Short mmCIF file of N, CA and C in Angstrom, two decimals:
data_model
loop_
_atom_site.label_atom_id
_atom_site.label_comp_id
_atom_site.label_asym_id
_atom_site.label_seq_id
_atom_site.Cartn_x
_atom_site.Cartn_y
_atom_site.Cartn_z
N MET A 371 1.70 6.06 3.02
CA MET A 371 2.08 6.17 4.42
C MET A 371 3.24 5.23 4.68
N LYS A 372 4.24 5.73 5.36
CA LYS A 372 5.39 4.91 5.73
C LYS A 372 5.36 4.65 7.23
N ILE A 373 5.98 3.55 7.62
CA ILE A 373 6.10 3.19 9.03
C ILE A 373 7.51 2.67 9.27
N ARG A 374 8.12 3.13 10.34
CA ARG A 374 9.44 2.61 10.71
C ARG A 374 9.33 1.10 10.93
N GLN A 375 10.33 0.37 10.47
CA GLN A 375 10.33 -1.09 10.59
C GLN A 375 10.18 -1.52 12.05
N THR A 376 10.80 -0.80 12.97
CA THR A 376 10.69 -1.16 14.39
C THR A 376 9.25 -1.03 14.88
N ALA A 377 8.55 0.00 14.40
CA ALA A 377 7.14 0.18 14.77
C ALA A 377 6.28 -0.92 14.16
N PHE A 378 6.54 -1.23 12.90
CA PHE A 378 5.83 -2.31 12.21
C PHE A 378 6.00 -3.62 12.97
N ASN A 379 7.24 -3.92 13.33
CA ASN A 379 7.53 -5.15 14.09
C ASN A 379 6.84 -5.13 15.45
N GLY A 380 6.72 -3.93 16.04
CA GLY A 380 6.06 -3.80 17.34
C GLY A 380 4.59 -4.15 17.27
N ILE A 381 3.92 -3.79 16.19
CA ILE A 381 2.50 -4.13 16.02
C ILE A 381 2.35 -5.65 15.93
N ILE A 382 3.20 -6.29 15.14
CA ILE A 382 3.12 -7.74 14.98
C ILE A 382 3.39 -8.44 16.31
N ALA A 383 4.43 -8.01 17.02
CA ALA A 383 4.76 -8.63 18.31
C ALA A 383 3.61 -8.48 19.30
N HIS A 384 3.01 -7.30 19.34
CA HIS A 384 1.90 -7.06 20.26
C HIS A 384 0.72 -7.99 19.93
N ALA A 385 0.40 -8.10 18.66
CA ALA A 385 -0.73 -8.96 18.26
C ALA A 385 -0.47 -10.42 18.61
N LEU A 386 0.74 -10.88 18.38
CA LEU A 386 1.07 -12.28 18.70
C LEU A 386 1.00 -12.54 20.20
N GLU A 387 1.44 -11.57 20.99
CA GLU A 387 1.41 -11.72 22.45
C GLU A 387 -0.01 -11.74 23.00
N GLU A 388 -0.90 -10.98 22.39
CA GLU A 388 -2.28 -10.87 22.90
C GLU A 388 -3.21 -11.95 22.35
N LYS A 389 -2.79 -12.62 21.27
CA LYS A 389 -3.64 -13.64 20.67
C LYS A 389 -3.99 -14.68 21.74
N PRO A 390 -5.22 -15.09 21.90
CA PRO A 390 -6.34 -15.05 20.96
C PRO A 390 -7.18 -13.78 21.02
N ASN A 391 -6.83 -12.82 21.89
CA ASN A 391 -7.60 -11.58 21.97
C ASN A 391 -7.05 -10.54 21.01
N GLU A 392 -7.88 -9.56 20.69
CA GLU A 392 -7.42 -8.44 19.87
C GLU A 392 -6.48 -7.58 20.71
N CYS A 393 -5.47 -7.04 20.05
CA CYS A 393 -4.61 -6.04 20.68
C CYS A 393 -5.00 -4.68 20.12
N CYS A 394 -4.52 -3.62 20.76
CA CYS A 394 -4.78 -2.28 20.25
C CYS A 394 -3.67 -1.34 20.71
N GLY A 395 -3.50 -0.28 19.97
CA GLY A 395 -2.49 0.70 20.31
C GLY A 395 -2.60 1.93 19.44
N LEU A 396 -1.70 2.87 19.65
CA LEU A 396 -1.71 4.15 18.96
C LEU A 396 -0.46 4.31 18.11
N LEU A 397 -0.59 5.07 17.03
CA LEU A 397 0.49 5.35 16.10
C LEU A 397 0.96 6.78 16.31
N ILE A 398 2.26 6.95 16.55
CA ILE A 398 2.82 8.28 16.78
C ILE A 398 3.72 8.63 15.61
N GLY A 399 3.53 9.84 15.07
CA GLY A 399 4.37 10.24 13.96
C GLY A 399 3.94 11.55 13.35
N THR A 400 4.07 11.61 12.02
CA THR A 400 3.70 12.78 11.23
C THR A 400 2.68 12.33 10.19
N ALA A 401 2.26 13.24 9.36
CA ALA A 401 1.24 12.93 8.36
C ALA A 401 1.65 11.82 7.41
N ASP A 402 2.96 11.65 7.19
CA ASP A 402 3.39 10.64 6.22
C ASP A 402 4.29 9.55 6.78
N LEU A 403 4.62 9.60 8.10
CA LEU A 403 5.51 8.60 8.67
C LEU A 403 5.13 8.26 10.10
N VAL A 404 4.91 6.96 10.37
CA VAL A 404 4.69 6.48 11.74
C VAL A 404 6.07 6.20 12.32
N HIS A 405 6.43 6.95 13.36
CA HIS A 405 7.73 6.79 13.99
C HIS A 405 7.74 5.65 15.00
N GLU A 406 6.66 5.54 15.76
CA GLU A 406 6.60 4.49 16.77
C GLU A 406 5.15 4.15 17.11
N VAL A 407 4.99 3.02 17.77
CA VAL A 407 3.67 2.63 18.24
C VAL A 407 3.71 2.58 19.77
N VAL A 408 2.56 2.86 20.35
CA VAL A 408 2.40 2.79 21.80
C VAL A 408 1.30 1.78 22.08
N ARG A 409 1.65 0.73 22.77
CA ARG A 409 0.66 -0.29 23.13
C ARG A 409 -0.38 0.29 24.07
N ALA A 410 -1.58 -0.20 23.91
CA ALA A 410 -2.66 0.17 24.82
C ALA A 410 -3.31 -1.12 25.32
N ARG A 411 -3.87 -1.03 26.49
CA ARG A 411 -4.60 -2.18 27.02
C ARG A 411 -5.98 -2.23 26.39
N ASN A 412 -6.42 -3.42 26.04
CA ASN A 412 -7.74 -3.63 25.48
C ASN A 412 -8.69 -3.91 26.63
N LEU A 413 -9.55 -2.96 26.93
CA LEU A 413 -10.50 -3.13 28.04
C LEU A 413 -11.48 -4.27 27.80
N ARG A 414 -11.71 -4.64 26.55
CA ARG A 414 -12.66 -5.70 26.23
C ARG A 414 -12.08 -7.10 26.44
N ARG A 415 -10.77 -7.24 26.30
CA ARG A 415 -10.11 -8.56 26.41
C ARG A 415 -10.92 -9.60 25.65
N SER A 416 -11.10 -9.35 24.36
CA SER A 416 -11.97 -10.14 23.51
C SER A 416 -11.27 -10.51 22.20
N PRO A 417 -11.60 -11.66 21.63
CA PRO A 417 -11.04 -12.01 20.32
C PRO A 417 -11.71 -11.27 19.16
N THR A 418 -12.80 -10.55 19.43
CA THR A 418 -13.51 -9.88 18.34
C THR A 418 -13.79 -8.40 18.57
N LYS A 419 -13.36 -7.86 19.70
CA LYS A 419 -13.64 -6.44 20.00
C LYS A 419 -12.47 -5.84 20.77
N PHE A 420 -12.32 -4.53 20.64
CA PHE A 420 -11.32 -3.84 21.44
C PHE A 420 -11.85 -2.49 21.89
N GLN A 421 -11.29 -2.01 22.98
CA GLN A 421 -11.55 -0.67 23.47
C GLN A 421 -10.27 -0.20 24.15
N VAL A 422 -9.69 0.86 23.65
CA VAL A 422 -8.44 1.39 24.18
C VAL A 422 -8.66 1.93 25.59
N GLU A 423 -7.80 1.54 26.50
CA GLU A 423 -7.80 2.08 27.86
C GLU A 423 -7.54 3.59 27.76
N PRO A 424 -8.46 4.43 28.25
CA PRO A 424 -8.29 5.88 28.11
C PRO A 424 -6.97 6.40 28.68
N ALA A 425 -6.51 5.87 29.79
CA ALA A 425 -5.24 6.32 30.37
C ALA A 425 -4.08 6.06 29.41
N ASP A 426 -4.14 4.96 28.66
CA ASP A 426 -3.10 4.66 27.68
C ASP A 426 -3.16 5.62 26.50
N HIS A 427 -4.36 6.01 26.12
CA HIS A 427 -4.52 6.98 25.03
C HIS A 427 -3.91 8.32 25.44
N PHE A 428 -4.22 8.77 26.64
CA PHE A 428 -3.67 10.04 27.12
C PHE A 428 -2.15 9.98 27.26
N ALA A 429 -1.63 8.83 27.69
CA ALA A 429 -0.17 8.67 27.79
C ALA A 429 0.47 8.78 26.41
N ALA A 430 -0.17 8.21 25.40
CA ALA A 430 0.36 8.30 24.03
C ALA A 430 0.33 9.74 23.53
N LEU A 431 -0.74 10.47 23.84
CA LEU A 431 -0.81 11.89 23.46
C LEU A 431 0.32 12.69 24.09
N ARG A 432 0.56 12.45 25.38
CA ARG A 432 1.64 13.17 26.07
C ARG A 432 3.00 12.82 25.47
N LYS A 433 3.21 11.53 25.19
CA LYS A 433 4.48 11.09 24.61
C LYS A 433 4.69 11.72 23.24
N ALA A 434 3.66 11.76 22.44
CA ALA A 434 3.76 12.36 21.10
C ALA A 434 4.09 13.85 21.21
N ARG A 435 3.39 14.56 22.05
CA ARG A 435 3.62 16.00 22.20
C ARG A 435 5.04 16.28 22.67
N ALA A 436 5.53 15.48 23.61
CA ALA A 436 6.88 15.67 24.15
C ALA A 436 7.93 15.51 23.05
N ALA A 437 7.63 14.69 22.06
CA ALA A 437 8.57 14.45 20.96
C ALA A 437 8.32 15.38 19.76
N GLY A 438 7.34 16.28 19.88
CA GLY A 438 7.01 17.17 18.77
C GLY A 438 6.26 16.46 17.66
N LEU A 439 5.59 15.36 17.99
CA LEU A 439 4.85 14.56 17.01
C LEU A 439 3.37 14.55 17.38
N GLU A 440 2.61 13.71 16.70
CA GLU A 440 1.17 13.60 16.94
C GLU A 440 0.76 12.14 16.99
N VAL A 441 -0.38 11.88 17.61
CA VAL A 441 -1.02 10.57 17.46
C VAL A 441 -1.75 10.65 16.12
N VAL A 442 -1.26 9.88 15.14
CA VAL A 442 -1.79 9.97 13.78
C VAL A 442 -2.75 8.83 13.45
N GLY A 443 -2.88 7.88 14.37
CA GLY A 443 -3.77 6.77 14.10
C GLY A 443 -3.76 5.76 15.21
N ALA A 444 -4.39 4.64 14.91
CA ALA A 444 -4.50 3.55 15.87
C ALA A 444 -4.35 2.23 15.13
N TYR A 445 -4.02 1.19 15.89
CA TYR A 445 -3.96 -0.14 15.30
C TYR A 445 -4.70 -1.12 16.19
N HIS A 446 -5.13 -2.20 15.58
CA HIS A 446 -5.68 -3.31 16.34
C HIS A 446 -5.55 -4.57 15.50
N SER A 447 -5.74 -5.70 16.14
CA SER A 447 -5.59 -6.97 15.43
C SER A 447 -6.94 -7.66 15.26
N HIS A 448 -6.98 -8.50 14.25
CA HIS A 448 -8.07 -9.45 14.03
C HIS A 448 -7.43 -10.83 14.12
N PRO A 449 -7.40 -11.43 15.31
CA PRO A 449 -6.69 -12.69 15.50
C PRO A 449 -7.15 -13.81 14.57
N ASN A 450 -8.43 -13.84 14.27
CA ASN A 450 -8.97 -14.91 13.43
C ASN A 450 -9.80 -14.38 12.28
N GLY A 451 -9.67 -13.11 12.01
CA GLY A 451 -10.52 -12.51 10.98
C GLY A 451 -9.74 -11.87 9.86
N PRO A 452 -10.45 -11.26 8.93
CA PRO A 452 -9.82 -10.65 7.76
C PRO A 452 -9.04 -9.39 8.11
N SER A 453 -8.20 -8.95 7.20
CA SER A 453 -7.37 -7.77 7.44
C SER A 453 -8.06 -6.47 7.03
N GLY A 454 -9.34 -6.54 6.78
CA GLY A 454 -10.11 -5.35 6.48
C GLY A 454 -11.00 -4.97 7.64
N PRO A 455 -11.55 -3.77 7.60
CA PRO A 455 -12.43 -3.32 8.68
C PRO A 455 -13.68 -4.19 8.81
N SER A 456 -14.01 -4.54 10.02
CA SER A 456 -15.23 -5.30 10.31
C SER A 456 -16.41 -4.34 10.41
N GLU A 457 -17.60 -4.87 10.56
CA GLU A 457 -18.77 -4.01 10.74
C GLU A 457 -18.63 -3.20 12.03
N THR A 458 -18.08 -3.80 13.07
CA THR A 458 -17.84 -3.06 14.32
C THR A 458 -16.86 -1.93 14.08
N ASP A 459 -15.79 -2.21 13.33
CA ASP A 459 -14.83 -1.16 13.01
C ASP A 459 -15.51 -0.03 12.24
N ARG A 460 -16.34 -0.38 11.30
CA ARG A 460 -17.03 0.64 10.49
C ARG A 460 -17.91 1.55 11.36
N SER A 461 -18.49 0.98 12.40
CA SER A 461 -19.37 1.79 13.25
C SER A 461 -18.60 2.63 14.26
N ARG A 462 -17.35 2.25 14.56
CA ARG A 462 -16.61 2.94 15.61
C ARG A 462 -15.41 3.75 15.13
N LEU A 463 -14.79 3.36 14.02
CA LEU A 463 -13.57 4.01 13.55
C LEU A 463 -13.90 4.94 12.39
N ASN A 464 -14.40 6.10 12.71
CA ASN A 464 -14.89 6.97 11.64
C ASN A 464 -14.24 8.34 11.62
N ASP A 465 -13.05 8.47 12.18
CA ASP A 465 -12.35 9.75 12.17
C ASP A 465 -11.51 9.85 10.89
N PRO A 466 -11.85 10.73 9.98
CA PRO A 466 -11.14 10.81 8.70
C PRO A 466 -9.70 11.31 8.83
N THR A 467 -9.33 11.86 9.98
CA THR A 467 -7.96 12.34 10.15
C THR A 467 -7.01 11.23 10.61
N MET A 468 -7.55 10.11 11.05
CA MET A 468 -6.72 9.04 11.62
C MET A 468 -6.48 7.91 10.63
N VAL A 469 -5.30 7.33 10.73
CA VAL A 469 -4.97 6.11 9.99
C VAL A 469 -5.35 4.94 10.88
N HIS A 470 -5.99 3.95 10.31
CA HIS A 470 -6.40 2.76 11.05
C HIS A 470 -5.65 1.56 10.48
N VAL A 471 -4.82 0.94 11.31
CA VAL A 471 -4.03 -0.21 10.88
C VAL A 471 -4.65 -1.46 11.49
N ILE A 472 -4.84 -2.46 10.64
CA ILE A 472 -5.41 -3.74 11.09
C ILE A 472 -4.45 -4.85 10.71
N LEU A 473 -4.11 -5.66 11.71
CA LEU A 473 -3.26 -6.82 11.51
C LEU A 473 -4.12 -8.07 11.64
N SER A 474 -4.12 -8.88 10.60
CA SER A 474 -4.88 -10.13 10.58
C SER A 474 -3.93 -11.30 10.79
N LEU A 475 -4.34 -12.25 11.66
CA LEU A 475 -3.46 -13.37 12.01
C LEU A 475 -4.07 -14.75 11.81
N PRO A 476 -5.09 -14.95 11.00
CA PRO A 476 -5.67 -16.30 10.94
C PRO A 476 -4.72 -17.33 10.33
N HIS A 477 -4.77 -18.53 10.87
CA HIS A 477 -4.03 -19.67 10.32
C HIS A 477 -2.54 -19.40 10.15
N GLY A 478 -1.94 -18.65 11.07
CA GLY A 478 -0.51 -18.40 11.01
C GLY A 478 -0.07 -17.33 10.04
N THR A 479 -1.01 -16.67 9.37
CA THR A 479 -0.64 -15.60 8.44
C THR A 479 -0.45 -14.30 9.20
N ARG A 480 0.17 -13.33 8.55
CA ARG A 480 0.35 -11.99 9.13
C ARG A 480 0.15 -10.97 8.02
N THR A 481 -1.04 -10.40 7.97
CA THR A 481 -1.35 -9.40 6.95
C THR A 481 -1.63 -8.08 7.64
N VAL A 482 -0.87 -7.05 7.29
CA VAL A 482 -1.03 -5.73 7.88
C VAL A 482 -1.48 -4.77 6.79
N ARG A 483 -2.60 -4.10 7.04
CA ARG A 483 -3.13 -3.15 6.07
C ARG A 483 -3.52 -1.87 6.80
N ALA A 484 -3.45 -0.75 6.10
CA ALA A 484 -3.80 0.56 6.65
C ALA A 484 -4.97 1.15 5.88
N PHE A 485 -5.82 1.87 6.60
CA PHE A 485 -7.03 2.45 6.01
C PHE A 485 -7.25 3.87 6.53
N ARG A 486 -7.99 4.62 5.76
CA ARG A 486 -8.48 5.92 6.20
C ARG A 486 -9.98 5.93 5.90
N PHE A 487 -10.74 6.54 6.78
CA PHE A 487 -12.19 6.61 6.64
C PHE A 487 -12.54 7.93 5.97
N SER A 488 -13.34 7.87 4.92
CA SER A 488 -13.73 9.08 4.21
C SER A 488 -15.05 8.86 3.50
N GLU A 489 -15.93 9.81 3.64
CA GLU A 489 -17.23 9.79 2.95
C GLU A 489 -17.98 8.48 3.16
N GLY A 490 -17.95 7.98 4.40
CA GLY A 490 -18.71 6.79 4.74
C GLY A 490 -18.06 5.46 4.41
N ASN A 491 -16.83 5.50 3.90
CA ASN A 491 -16.15 4.26 3.53
C ASN A 491 -14.70 4.28 3.95
N PHE A 492 -14.13 3.09 4.08
CA PHE A 492 -12.70 2.97 4.31
C PHE A 492 -12.01 2.82 2.97
N SER A 493 -10.89 3.50 2.81
CA SER A 493 -10.06 3.29 1.62
C SER A 493 -8.69 2.84 2.10
N GLN A 494 -8.15 1.85 1.40
CA GLN A 494 -6.87 1.30 1.79
C GLN A 494 -5.75 2.25 1.39
N LEU A 495 -4.76 2.38 2.26
CA LEU A 495 -3.59 3.20 2.01
C LEU A 495 -2.40 2.31 1.70
N GLU A 496 -1.49 2.82 0.90
CA GLU A 496 -0.22 2.13 0.76
C GLU A 496 0.49 2.28 2.11
N PHE A 497 1.01 1.19 2.63
CA PHE A 497 1.61 1.18 3.97
C PHE A 497 2.94 0.46 3.86
N VAL A 498 4.03 1.22 3.91
CA VAL A 498 5.35 0.69 3.58
C VAL A 498 6.30 0.81 4.77
N PRO A 499 6.84 -0.33 5.24
CA PRO A 499 7.87 -0.26 6.29
C PRO A 499 9.17 0.31 5.72
N VAL A 500 9.81 1.19 6.49
CA VAL A 500 11.10 1.79 6.12
C VAL A 500 12.04 1.70 7.30
N PRO A 501 13.36 1.76 7.04
CA PRO A 501 14.33 1.70 8.15
C PRO A 501 14.15 2.82 9.15
#
């Protein structure tokens, strides 16, 4: 999976702005390329949980359709946790058609990883920023 560098930078900027709380948003693109990200409000306003504001989700769907693209996934941050799916993520992020991007920020680090859910497990995807 590829992601435009501007979209990749947008995820990092969003996570840093929302820290210490988790941020969340949607990925707009095609099956193999994320063109842009759309920020969403986290209804939980929590350092360990997120819930996308439904109005923001619908706005992202409309934006994607207008551009001839799709919402291909979602992202969220783990401000103080690992860059892999948490138990909460495992119980809630189970759509095998979606890419799930997690940005981990503990101790000043920035680790971005992408996953897809399949057959009860998450598998990591190659996630490469491109111009």
